CSV table of C-alpha atoms in Angstrom, one decimal:
chain,number,residue,atom,x,y,z
G,1,ASP,CA,139.2,78.1,134.0
G,2,ALA,CA,136.0,76.9,132.3
G,3,GLY,CA,136.3,73.4,133.6
G,4,VAL,CA,135.7,70.3,131.6
G,5,ILE,CA,133.4,71.1,128.7
G,6,GLN,CA,131.1,68.5,127.2
G,7,SER,CA,128.8,68.8,124.2
G,8,PRO,CA,126.0,68.4,123.5
G,9,ARG,CA,124.2,68.6,126.9
G,10,HIS,CA,121.3,66.6,125.6
G,11,GLU,CA,121.1,64.3,122.5
G,12,VAL,CA,118.0,62.5,121.3
G,13,THR,CA,118.6,60.1,118.4
G,14,GLU,CA,116.9,57.3,116.7
G,15,MET,CA,118.1,53.7,117.0
G,16,GLY,CA,120.7,52.9,114.4
G,17,GLN,CA,122.0,56.4,114.1
G,18,GLU,CA,125.6,57.4,114.8
G,19,VAL,CA,126.1,59.6,117.9
G,20,THR,CA,129.2,61.6,118.7
G,21,LEU,CA,129.9,63.0,122.2
G,22,ARG,CA,132.6,65.6,122.7
G,23,CYS,CA,134.8,66.6,125.5
G,24,LYS,CA,137.3,69.4,126.1
G,25,PRO,CA,139.5,68.7,129.2
G,26,ILE,CA,141.1,71.2,131.4
G,27,SER,CA,144.3,72.6,129.9
G,28,GLY,CA,147.3,70.9,131.3
G,29,HIS,CA,145.5,67.8,132.5
G,30,ASP,CA,147.3,64.7,131.2
G,31,TYR,CA,144.5,62.2,131.9
G,32,LEU,CA,141.0,62.0,130.3
G,33,PHE,CA,138.3,59.6,131.3
G,34,TRP,CA,134.9,58.7,129.9
G,35,TYR,CA,132.1,57.4,132.2
G,36,ARG,CA,128.6,56.3,131.7
G,37,GLN,CA,125.9,56.5,134.3
G,38,THR,CA,122.6,54.6,134.4
G,39,MET,CA,120.2,53.9,137.3
G,40,MET,CA,120.8,50.2,136.9
G,41,ARG,CA,124.6,50.1,136.6
G,42,GLY,CA,125.6,53.4,138.3
G,43,LEU,CA,128.8,55.1,137.2
G,44,GLU,CA,130.9,53.0,134.9
G,45,LEU,CA,134.4,53.8,133.6
G,46,LEU,CA,134.5,53.2,129.8
G,47,ILE,CA,138.0,54.3,128.8
G,48,TYR,CA,140.8,56.5,129.8
G,49,PHE,CA,143.7,58.3,128.1
G,50,ASN,CA,147.1,59.4,129.2
G,51,ASN,CA,148.8,62.0,127.0
G,52,ASN,CA,146.2,61.3,124.3
G,53,VAL,CA,147.0,57.6,124.3
G,54,PRO,CA,144.2,55.1,125.3
G,55,ILE,CA,145.4,53.2,128.4
G,56,ASP,CA,142.5,51.1,129.4
G,57,ASP,CA,139.4,50.5,127.2
G,58,SER,CA,138.2,47.4,129.1
G,59,GLY,CA,135.0,49.2,130.1
G,60,MET,CA,133.9,49.9,126.6
G,61,PRO,CA,130.8,47.8,126.3
G,62,GLU,CA,131.2,46.6,122.7
G,63,ASP,CA,132.6,47.4,119.3
G,64,ARG,CA,129.8,49.9,118.6
G,65,PHE,CA,131.6,52.2,121.0
G,66,SER,CA,134.9,54.0,120.1
G,67,ALA,CA,136.8,56.8,121.6
G,68,LYS,CA,139.6,59.0,120.3
G,69,MET,CA,141.8,61.8,121.6
G,70,PRO,CA,143.4,63.5,118.6
G,71,ASN,CA,145.0,66.1,120.7
G,72,ALA,CA,145.4,67.3,124.3
G,73,SER,CA,142.3,69.5,124.1
G,74,PHE,CA,139.7,67.3,122.5
G,75,SER,CA,138.2,63.9,122.8
G,76,THR,CA,135.2,62.1,121.2
G,77,LEU,CA,133.1,59.1,122.2
G,78,LYS,CA,131.2,57.7,119.3
G,79,ILE,CA,128.5,55.1,119.2
G,80,GLN,CA,127.6,53.5,115.9
G,81,PRO,CA,125.0,52.2,115.5
G,82,SER,CA,123.2,53.5,118.6
G,83,GLU,CA,120.7,51.3,120.5
G,84,PRO,CA,118.0,52.2,123.1
G,85,ARG,CA,120.1,50.5,125.8
G,86,ASP,CA,122.8,53.1,125.2
G,87,SER,CA,120.6,55.7,126.8
G,88,ALA,CA,122.4,57.1,129.7
G,89,VAL,CA,124.3,60.2,131.0
G,90,TYR,CA,127.9,60.2,129.7
G,91,PHE,CA,130.5,62.1,131.7
G,92,CYS,CA,134.0,63.2,130.7
G,93,ALA,CA,136.6,63.9,133.4
G,94,SER,CA,140.2,65.1,133.4
G,95,SER,CA,143.1,65.1,135.9
G,96,TYR,CA,146.8,65.7,136.3
G,97,GLY,CA,147.0,62.0,137.3
G,98,GLN,CA,147.5,59.8,140.3
G,99,GLY,CA,147.5,61.8,143.5
G,100,TYR,CA,145.4,64.6,142.0
G,101,GLY,CA,141.7,65.3,142.0
G,102,TYR,CA,139.5,64.7,139.0
G,103,THR,CA,137.2,67.3,137.4
G,104,PHE,CA,134.0,66.1,135.8
G,105,GLY,CA,132.0,67.8,133.1
G,106,SER,CA,128.3,68.4,133.3
G,107,GLY,CA,127.6,65.3,131.2
G,108,THR,CA,125.7,64.5,128.0
G,109,ARG,CA,122.2,63.0,128.5
G,110,LEU,CA,121.7,60.6,125.6
G,111,THR,CA,118.4,59.2,124.7
G,112,VAL,CA,118.1,56.6,121.9
G,113,VAL,CA,114.5,56.0,120.8
J,1,ASP,CA,140.6,47.3,142.5
J,2,ALA,CA,140.1,47.6,146.2
J,3,LYS,CA,136.6,46.6,147.4
J,4,THR,CA,134.8,49.3,149.4
J,5,THR,CA,132.0,49.1,151.9
J,6,GLN,CA,129.9,52.2,152.6
J,7,PRO,CA,126.5,52.5,154.3
J,8,ASN,CA,123.7,52.8,151.7
J,9,SER,CA,122.3,55.9,153.4
J,10,MET,CA,122.8,58.2,156.3
J,11,GLU,CA,120.8,61.1,157.7
J,12,SER,CA,122.0,64.2,159.4
J,13,ASN,CA,120.5,67.3,160.9
J,14,GLU,CA,121.5,70.6,159.4
J,15,GLU,CA,124.5,72.4,161.0
J,16,GLU,CA,125.6,69.2,162.7
J,17,PRO,CA,128.8,67.3,161.9
J,18,VAL,CA,128.5,64.2,159.7
J,19,HIS,CA,130.9,61.3,159.7
J,20,LEU,CA,130.7,59.1,156.6
J,21,PRO,CA,132.6,55.8,157.0
J,22,CYS,CA,134.2,53.7,154.4
J,23,ASN,CA,136.0,50.3,154.7
J,24,HIS,CA,138.6,49.4,152.0
J,25,SER,CA,140.4,46.5,153.6
J,26,THR,CA,142.0,45.4,150.3
J,27,ILE,CA,143.5,48.7,149.4
J,28,SER,CA,146.9,48.6,147.7
J,29,GLY,CA,149.9,50.5,149.2
J,30,THR,CA,149.9,53.0,146.4
J,31,ASP,CA,146.2,53.7,146.1
J,32,TYR,CA,145.0,57.2,147.1
J,33,ILE,CA,141.7,57.4,148.9
J,34,HIS,CA,139.4,59.7,147.0
J,35,TRP,CA,136.0,61.0,148.1
J,36,TYR,CA,133.6,62.4,145.5
J,37,ARG,CA,130.0,63.5,145.8
J,38,GLN,CA,127.2,63.7,143.3
J,39,LEU,CA,124.4,66.1,143.8
J,40,PRO,CA,121.1,65.4,142.0
J,41,SER,CA,121.3,65.9,138.3
J,42,GLN,CA,124.9,66.9,138.4
J,43,GLY,CA,128.3,65.3,137.6
J,44,PRO,CA,130.5,63.9,140.4
J,45,GLU,CA,132.3,66.6,142.3
J,46,TYR,CA,135.7,66.2,144.0
J,47,VAL,CA,135.6,66.5,147.7
J,48,ILE,CA,139.0,65.4,149.1
J,49,HIS,CA,141.7,62.8,148.8
J,50,GLY,CA,144.7,61.5,150.7
J,51,LEU,CA,147.3,58.8,150.9
J,52,THR,CA,148.2,58.2,154.6
J,53,SER,CA,147.8,61.4,156.6
J,54,ASN,CA,144.6,63.1,157.5
J,55,VAL,CA,143.7,65.9,155.2
J,56,ASN,CA,141.7,69.0,155.5
J,57,ASN,CA,140.3,71.4,152.9
J,58,ARG,CA,137.5,74.0,152.8
J,59,MET,CA,134.9,71.4,152.1
J,60,ALA,CA,135.7,68.5,154.5
J,61,SER,CA,138.2,66.6,156.4
J,62,LEU,CA,139.5,63.1,155.7
J,63,ALA,CA,140.6,60.8,158.5
J,64,ILE,CA,142.6,57.8,157.4
J,65,ALA,CA,143.1,54.8,159.7
J,66,GLU,CA,146.7,54.0,160.5
J,67,ASP,CA,146.4,50.7,158.6
J,68,ARG,CA,144.7,52.5,155.7
J,69,LYS,CA,141.9,49.9,155.7
J,70,SER,CA,139.2,52.4,156.5
J,71,SER,CA,138.6,56.1,156.3
J,72,THR,CA,136.0,58.7,157.4
J,73,LEU,CA,134.9,61.8,155.5
J,74,ILE,CA,133.9,64.5,158.0
J,75,LEU,CA,131.6,67.3,157.0
J,76,HIS,CA,131.9,69.7,159.9
J,77,ARG,CA,128.6,71.5,159.6
J,78,ALA,CA,126.1,69.8,157.2
J,79,THR,CA,124.0,72.1,155.1
J,80,LEU,CA,121.0,71.3,152.9
J,81,ARG,CA,123.3,71.7,149.9
J,82,ASP,CA,125.4,68.8,151.2
J,83,ALA,CA,122.6,66.3,150.4
J,84,ALA,CA,124.2,64.1,147.8
J,85,VAL,CA,125.6,60.6,147.1
J,86,TYR,CA,129.1,60.3,148.6
J,87,TYR,CA,131.6,57.9,147.0
J,88,CYS,CA,134.7,56.6,148.7
J,89,ILE,CA,137.2,55.3,146.0
J,90,PRO,CA,140.6,53.8,146.6
J,91,SER,CA,142.3,54.4,143.4
J,92,GLY,CA,145.5,54.4,141.3
J,93,TYR,CA,145.0,56.2,138.0
J,94,ALA,CA,141.3,55.6,137.3
J,95,LEU,CA,138.3,56.0,139.6
J,96,ASN,CA,135.9,53.1,139.8
J,97,PHE,CA,132.7,54.2,141.5
J,98,GLY,CA,130.7,52.0,143.7
J,99,LYS,CA,127.2,52.6,145.1
J,100,GLY,CA,128.2,55.3,147.6
J,101,THR,CA,126.3,56.6,150.6
J,102,SER,CA,123.2,58.7,150.0
J,103,LEU,CA,123.3,61.5,152.6
J,104,LEU,CA,120.0,63.1,153.6
J,105,VAL,CA,120.2,66.4,155.5
J,106,THR,CA,117.1,67.6,157.3
J,107,PRO,CA,116.4,71.1,158.6
């Protein structure tokens, strides 16, 4: 099993540009989570899906952020337009659900200049 | 979400046991107690989780108080590779990370 796969590993973009982060969860996992980590705010849950359906998006900071899960093997987190304060490491994780461990990807380091 | 209290930092000597405490007095009856760690420049890594009974795996042991208001992660023999931030997370479906305990392991 290759684990949770995120791409790209690093992204540098200019303010105002659209950014798309990608995640492939572990096959068979029903839950997918997006997190953001900064020094100031630590690890924040942005949104999570169950069986491809968004369950809780209360952590999404504002309308510039959107996430989709078109099928069980793929999810995207999009920021449009990006701002310097969006610079962070974004992690994706997947799980079988409550009572099971979560597996995190290696993260995408986003820098908005 | 249950509020957790962990020491900001702890220090251990290599090859000695480490007991990392966590208080979660407002935990709900259905929340599992998860422990994750994050090594420098890496994503969080699952360590162990449990509901009511103590749990053991190859990485660590988890001791859960009878009233479930606290738990202790036990690393039986700390190594330099165990230096990380350890997070205790009472959780239903989604993990909400706090500040965790930064563990320093010295040779």
